Coordinates of C-alpha atoms and ligand atoms in Angstrom, one line a residue:
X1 CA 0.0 0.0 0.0
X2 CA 0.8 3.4 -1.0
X3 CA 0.7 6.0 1.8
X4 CA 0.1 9.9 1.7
X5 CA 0.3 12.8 4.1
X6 CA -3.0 14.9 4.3
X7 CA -2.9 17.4 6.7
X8 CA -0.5 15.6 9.2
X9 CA -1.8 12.7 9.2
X10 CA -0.4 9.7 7.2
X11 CA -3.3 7.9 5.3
X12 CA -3.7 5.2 2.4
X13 CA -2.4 7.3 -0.9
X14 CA -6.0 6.3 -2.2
X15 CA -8.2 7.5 0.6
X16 CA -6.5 10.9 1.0
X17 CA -9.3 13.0 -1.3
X18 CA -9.4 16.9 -1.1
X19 CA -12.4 19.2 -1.2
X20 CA -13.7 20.2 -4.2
X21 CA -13.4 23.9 -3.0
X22 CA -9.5 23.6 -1.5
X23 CA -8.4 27.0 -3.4
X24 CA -5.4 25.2 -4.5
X25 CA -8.1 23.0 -7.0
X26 CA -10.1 26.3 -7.9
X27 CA -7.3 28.9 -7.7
X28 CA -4.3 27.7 -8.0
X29 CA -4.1 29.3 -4.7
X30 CA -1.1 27.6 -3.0
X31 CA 2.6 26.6 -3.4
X32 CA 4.4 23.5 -3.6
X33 CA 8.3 21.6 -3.9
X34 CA 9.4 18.8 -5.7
X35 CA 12.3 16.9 -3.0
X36 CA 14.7 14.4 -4.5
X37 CA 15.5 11.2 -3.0
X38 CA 18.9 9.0 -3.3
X39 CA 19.3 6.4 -0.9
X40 CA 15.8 7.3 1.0
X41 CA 17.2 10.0 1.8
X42 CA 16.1 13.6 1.0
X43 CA 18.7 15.6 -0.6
X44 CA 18.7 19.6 0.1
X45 CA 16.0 19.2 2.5
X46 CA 16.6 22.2 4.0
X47 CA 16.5 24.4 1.5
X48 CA 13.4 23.1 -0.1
X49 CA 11.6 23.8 3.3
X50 CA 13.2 27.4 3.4
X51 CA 11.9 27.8 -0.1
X52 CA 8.1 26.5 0.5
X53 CA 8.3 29.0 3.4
X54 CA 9.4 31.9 1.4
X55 CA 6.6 31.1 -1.5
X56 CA 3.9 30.9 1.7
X57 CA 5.0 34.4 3.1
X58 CA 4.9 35.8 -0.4
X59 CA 1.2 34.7 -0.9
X60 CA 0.1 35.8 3.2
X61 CA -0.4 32.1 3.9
X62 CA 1.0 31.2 7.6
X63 CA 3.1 27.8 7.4
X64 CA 0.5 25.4 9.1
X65 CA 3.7 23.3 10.5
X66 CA 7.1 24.2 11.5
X67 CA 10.2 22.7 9.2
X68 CA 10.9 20.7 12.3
X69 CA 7.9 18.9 11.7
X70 CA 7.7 18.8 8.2
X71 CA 11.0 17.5 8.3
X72 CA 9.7 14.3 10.2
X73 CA 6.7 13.8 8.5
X74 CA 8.4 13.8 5.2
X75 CA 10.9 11.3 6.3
X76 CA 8.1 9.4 8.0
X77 CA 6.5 9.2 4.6
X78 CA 10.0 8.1 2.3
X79 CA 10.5 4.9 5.0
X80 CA 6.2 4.1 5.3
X81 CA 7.3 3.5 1.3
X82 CA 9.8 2.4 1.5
X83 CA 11.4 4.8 -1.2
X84 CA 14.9 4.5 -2.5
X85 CA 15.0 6.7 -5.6
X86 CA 12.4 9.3 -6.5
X87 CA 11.0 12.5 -5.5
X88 CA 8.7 13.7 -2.9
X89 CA 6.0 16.2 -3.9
X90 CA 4.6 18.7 -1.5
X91 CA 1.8 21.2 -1.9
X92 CA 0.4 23.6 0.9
X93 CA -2.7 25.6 -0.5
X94 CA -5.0 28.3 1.4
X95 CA -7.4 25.9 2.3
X96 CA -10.7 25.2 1.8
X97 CA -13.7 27.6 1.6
X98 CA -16.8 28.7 -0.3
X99 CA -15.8 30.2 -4.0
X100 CA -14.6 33.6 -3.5
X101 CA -11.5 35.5 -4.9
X102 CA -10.5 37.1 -1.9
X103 CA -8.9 35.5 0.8
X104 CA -11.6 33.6 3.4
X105 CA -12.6 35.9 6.1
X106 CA -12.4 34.9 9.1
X107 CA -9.1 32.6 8.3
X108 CA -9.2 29.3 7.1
X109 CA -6.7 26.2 7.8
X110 CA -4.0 25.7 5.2
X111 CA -3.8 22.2 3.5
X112 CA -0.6 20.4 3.3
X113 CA -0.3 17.1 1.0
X114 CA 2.7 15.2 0.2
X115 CA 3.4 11.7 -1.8
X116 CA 6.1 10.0 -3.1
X117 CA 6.9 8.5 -6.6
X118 CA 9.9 6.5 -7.6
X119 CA 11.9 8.1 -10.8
X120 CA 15.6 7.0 -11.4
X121 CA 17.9 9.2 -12.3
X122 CA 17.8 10.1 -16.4
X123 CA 21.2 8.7 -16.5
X124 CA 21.1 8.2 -20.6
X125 CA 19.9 11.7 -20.9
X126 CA 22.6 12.9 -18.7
X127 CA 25.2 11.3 -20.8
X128 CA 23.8 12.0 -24.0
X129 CA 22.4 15.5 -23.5
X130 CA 19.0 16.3 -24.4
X131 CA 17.5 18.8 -27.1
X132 CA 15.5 22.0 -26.6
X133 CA 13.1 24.4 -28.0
X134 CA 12.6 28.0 -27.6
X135 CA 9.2 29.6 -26.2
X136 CA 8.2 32.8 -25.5
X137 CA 7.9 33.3 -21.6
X138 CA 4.4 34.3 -21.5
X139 CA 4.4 33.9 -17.3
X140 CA 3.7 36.5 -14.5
X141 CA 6.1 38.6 -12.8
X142 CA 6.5 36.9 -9.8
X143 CA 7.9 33.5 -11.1
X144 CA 10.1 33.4 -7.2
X145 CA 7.0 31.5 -6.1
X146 CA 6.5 28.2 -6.5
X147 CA 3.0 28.7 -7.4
X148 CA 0.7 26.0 -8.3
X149 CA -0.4 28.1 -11.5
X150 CA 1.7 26.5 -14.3
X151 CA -0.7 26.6 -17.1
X152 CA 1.9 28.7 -19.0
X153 CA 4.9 26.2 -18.1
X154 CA 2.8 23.2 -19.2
X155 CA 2.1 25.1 -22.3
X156 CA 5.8 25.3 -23.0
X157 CA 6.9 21.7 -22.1
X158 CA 3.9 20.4 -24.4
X159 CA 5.2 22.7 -27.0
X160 CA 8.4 20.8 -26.5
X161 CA 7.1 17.7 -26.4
X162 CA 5.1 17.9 -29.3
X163 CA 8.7 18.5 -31.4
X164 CA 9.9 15.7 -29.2
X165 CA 12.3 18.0 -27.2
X166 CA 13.0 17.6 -23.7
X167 CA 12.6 21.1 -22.6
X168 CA 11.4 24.7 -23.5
X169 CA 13.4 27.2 -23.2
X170 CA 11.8 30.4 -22.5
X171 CA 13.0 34.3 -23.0
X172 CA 11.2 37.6 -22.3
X173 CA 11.7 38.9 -26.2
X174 CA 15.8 38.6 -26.6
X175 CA 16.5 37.9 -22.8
X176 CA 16.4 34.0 -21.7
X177 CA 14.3 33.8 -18.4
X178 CA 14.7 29.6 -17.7
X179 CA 13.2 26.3 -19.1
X180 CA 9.4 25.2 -18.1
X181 CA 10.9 23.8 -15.3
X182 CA 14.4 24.1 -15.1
X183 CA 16.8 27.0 -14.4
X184 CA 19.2 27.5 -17.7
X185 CA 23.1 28.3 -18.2
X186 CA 25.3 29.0 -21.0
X187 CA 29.0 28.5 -20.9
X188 CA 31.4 31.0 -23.1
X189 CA 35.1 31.3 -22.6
X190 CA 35.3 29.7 -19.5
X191 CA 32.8 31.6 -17.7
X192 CA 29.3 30.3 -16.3
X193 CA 26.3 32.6 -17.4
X194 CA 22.8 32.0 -15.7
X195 CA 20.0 34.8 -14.9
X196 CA 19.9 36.7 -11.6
X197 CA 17.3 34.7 -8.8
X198 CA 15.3 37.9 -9.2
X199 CA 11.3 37.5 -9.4
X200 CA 11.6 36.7 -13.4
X201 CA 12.8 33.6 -12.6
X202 CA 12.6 30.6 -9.9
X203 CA 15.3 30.4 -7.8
X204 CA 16.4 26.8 -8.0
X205 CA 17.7 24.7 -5.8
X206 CA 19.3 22.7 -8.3
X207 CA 21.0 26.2 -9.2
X208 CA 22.6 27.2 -6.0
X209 CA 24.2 24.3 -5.4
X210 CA 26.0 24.6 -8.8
X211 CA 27.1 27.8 -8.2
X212 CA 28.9 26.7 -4.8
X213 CA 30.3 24.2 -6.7
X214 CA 31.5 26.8 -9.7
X215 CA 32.9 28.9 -6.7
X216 CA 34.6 25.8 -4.8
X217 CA 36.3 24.6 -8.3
X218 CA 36.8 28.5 -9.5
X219 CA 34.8 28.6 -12.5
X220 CA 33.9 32.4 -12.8
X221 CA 30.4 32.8 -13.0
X222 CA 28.1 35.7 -13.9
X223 CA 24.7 35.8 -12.6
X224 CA 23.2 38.3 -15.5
X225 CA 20.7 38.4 -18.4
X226 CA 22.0 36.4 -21.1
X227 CA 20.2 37.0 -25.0
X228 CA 19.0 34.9 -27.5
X229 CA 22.5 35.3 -29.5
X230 CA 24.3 34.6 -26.4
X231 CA 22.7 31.1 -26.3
X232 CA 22.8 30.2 -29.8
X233 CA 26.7 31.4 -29.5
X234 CA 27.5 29.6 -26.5
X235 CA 30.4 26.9 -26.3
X236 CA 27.8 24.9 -23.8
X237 CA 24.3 24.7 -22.5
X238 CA 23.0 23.0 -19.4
X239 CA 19.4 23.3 -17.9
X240 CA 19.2 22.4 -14.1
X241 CA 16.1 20.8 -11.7
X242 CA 15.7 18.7 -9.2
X243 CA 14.8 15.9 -11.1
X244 CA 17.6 16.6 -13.8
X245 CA 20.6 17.8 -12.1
X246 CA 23.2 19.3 -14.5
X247 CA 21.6 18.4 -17.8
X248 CA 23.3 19.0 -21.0
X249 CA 21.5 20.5 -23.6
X250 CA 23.1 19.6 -27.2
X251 CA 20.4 21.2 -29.4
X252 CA 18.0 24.8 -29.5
X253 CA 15.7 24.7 -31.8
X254 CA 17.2 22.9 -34.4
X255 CA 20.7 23.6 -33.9
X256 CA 23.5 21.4 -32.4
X257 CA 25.2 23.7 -29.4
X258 CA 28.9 24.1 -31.4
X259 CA 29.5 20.3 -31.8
X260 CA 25.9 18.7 -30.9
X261 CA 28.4 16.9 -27.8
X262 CA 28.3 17.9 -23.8
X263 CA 31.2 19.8 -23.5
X264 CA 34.2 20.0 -20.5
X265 CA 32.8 22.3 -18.0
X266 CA 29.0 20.6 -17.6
X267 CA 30.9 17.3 -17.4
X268 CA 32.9 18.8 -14.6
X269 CA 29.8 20.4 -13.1
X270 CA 28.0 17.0 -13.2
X271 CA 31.2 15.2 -12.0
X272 CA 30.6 17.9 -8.9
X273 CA 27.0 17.4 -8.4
X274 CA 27.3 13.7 -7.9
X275 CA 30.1 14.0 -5.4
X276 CA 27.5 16.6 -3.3
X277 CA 24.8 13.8 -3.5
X278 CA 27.1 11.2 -2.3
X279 CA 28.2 13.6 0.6
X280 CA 24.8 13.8 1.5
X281 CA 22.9 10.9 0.6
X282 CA 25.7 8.0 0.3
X283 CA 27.3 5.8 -2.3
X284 CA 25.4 5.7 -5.7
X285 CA 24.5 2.7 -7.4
X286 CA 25.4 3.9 -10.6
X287 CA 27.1 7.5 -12.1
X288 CA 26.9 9.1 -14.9
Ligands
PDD301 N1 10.7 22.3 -11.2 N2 12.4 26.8 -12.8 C1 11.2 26.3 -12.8 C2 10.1 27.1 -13.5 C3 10.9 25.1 -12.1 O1 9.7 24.6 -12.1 C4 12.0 24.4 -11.5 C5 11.7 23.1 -10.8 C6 13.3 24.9 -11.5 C7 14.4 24.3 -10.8 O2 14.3 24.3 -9.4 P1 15.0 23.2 -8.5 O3 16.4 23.1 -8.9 O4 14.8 23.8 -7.1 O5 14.2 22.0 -8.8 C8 13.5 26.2 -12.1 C9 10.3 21.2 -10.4 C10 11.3 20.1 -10.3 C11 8.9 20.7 -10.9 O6 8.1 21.6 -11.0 O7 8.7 19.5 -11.1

């Protein structure tokens, strides 16, 4: 049997139903995290709970536990199934109440649901690379929260999907913003170029991590706007997530990134990121 959390309390995956009128389900009125898991355990924890409370302060909803407890419950919920390899997804939404755009009067209790699936890591992607479109970012302006509204990101990725492409990659007319779900970086001369974690973008977790690692290895690195040119000119391209870690991207839209191969510096990056993941999960099975 499959087990859930709703509301605290761990339940069979099946019988843990949410009302009709839970905001998140009308709304989109609530935020979420997606956690990976090597060895059962949960890597970057902490900062995926740090997020998830700065996305609930952004949208005035009070965290309904502390990270304390979230931290146990989730862990509770990766051993009750038994999960070795996968991802745990989290939402927390406003809550349920009658229909009404502005927030429920007289306060209303936040819901928090969490499962887990099992997903191995992409490993032939990884070494391969994986090709991309391009997509116009047609989003909001406050893409820092991880807001359940992702009709426009699930617009992009079906865009790439339907030109069997792994990921969108989305700009803001010339300037590149990130993927539909992945933060994006170019490589020229050396240096590391991603966008700045301002509100145009999310601020991945994913991200941060590589650009310790950039620091710790000195790769020079320049959080700025990139263009359009400055991608299809770029010695490398990489897209990062939680479910993909460093992800080379060998094709935009047609055309191979200069030889259509992963090149030195994602390699090293990747050789990085697996080293942080043993650190803090253990031993993998299997590396890239
Ligand atoms: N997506 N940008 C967007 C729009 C995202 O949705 C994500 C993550 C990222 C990367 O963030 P992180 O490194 O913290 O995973 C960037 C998750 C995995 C998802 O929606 O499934």
């Amino acid at each position: 049997m499959a087990y859930a959390i709703l509301n605290g309390k761990m339940l069979d995956r099946a019988e843990a139903k949410v009302d009709m009128e839970d905001r998140g389900y009308q709304f989109g009125d609530g935020v979420y995290e997606v956690i990976r898991v090597y060895n059962g355990k949960l890597f970057t924890l902490d900062e995926h709970l740090e997020r998830l409370e700065r996305s609930l302060t952004n949208i005035s909803i009070k965290p309904p536990f502390t990270n304390q407890e979230l931290t146990e419950m989730l862990y509770q919920l990766v051993e009750k199934n038994n999960l070795e390899t996968g991802i745990v997804y989290m939402q927390i939404t406003r809550g349920v109440a009658p229909r009404n755009h502005a927030f429920p009067s007289g306060g209303v209790t936040p819901c928090l649901t969490a499962y887990t699936k099992e997903l191995a890591r992409p490993l032939a992607q990884l070494k391969s690379g994986v090709k991309t479109i391009l997509t116009e970012d047609i989003r909001w302006l406050r893409c820092d929260i991880k807001s359940l509204n992702l009709l426009a990101n699930v617009l992009a990725k079906q865009k790439a999907a339907d030109n069997n492409c792994y990921e969108a990659i989305q700009h803001r007319g010339h300037e590149v913003t990130e993927g539909s779900s992945s933060n994006v970086f170019i490589i020229k001369n050396g240096v590391v170029i991603t966008h700045p974690s301002d509100q145009l973008i999310l601020k991945g977790i994913t991200k941060d991590v590589i650009l310790k690692q950039c620091e710790s290895l000195q790769i020079p690195v320049e959080e700025r706007v990139f263009s359009l040119d400055e991608l299809s000119g770029a010695d490398e391209v990489f897209l990062s997530s939680t479910t993909s870690e460093v992800m080379p991207i060998i094709e935009i839209a047609g055309n191979s990134v200069k030889d259509g191969n992963p090149g030195p510096v994602t390699r090293k990056l990747q050789e990085a990121f697996e080293q942080e993941i043993v650190e803090q999960c253990g031993e993998l099975k299997q590396s890239i």
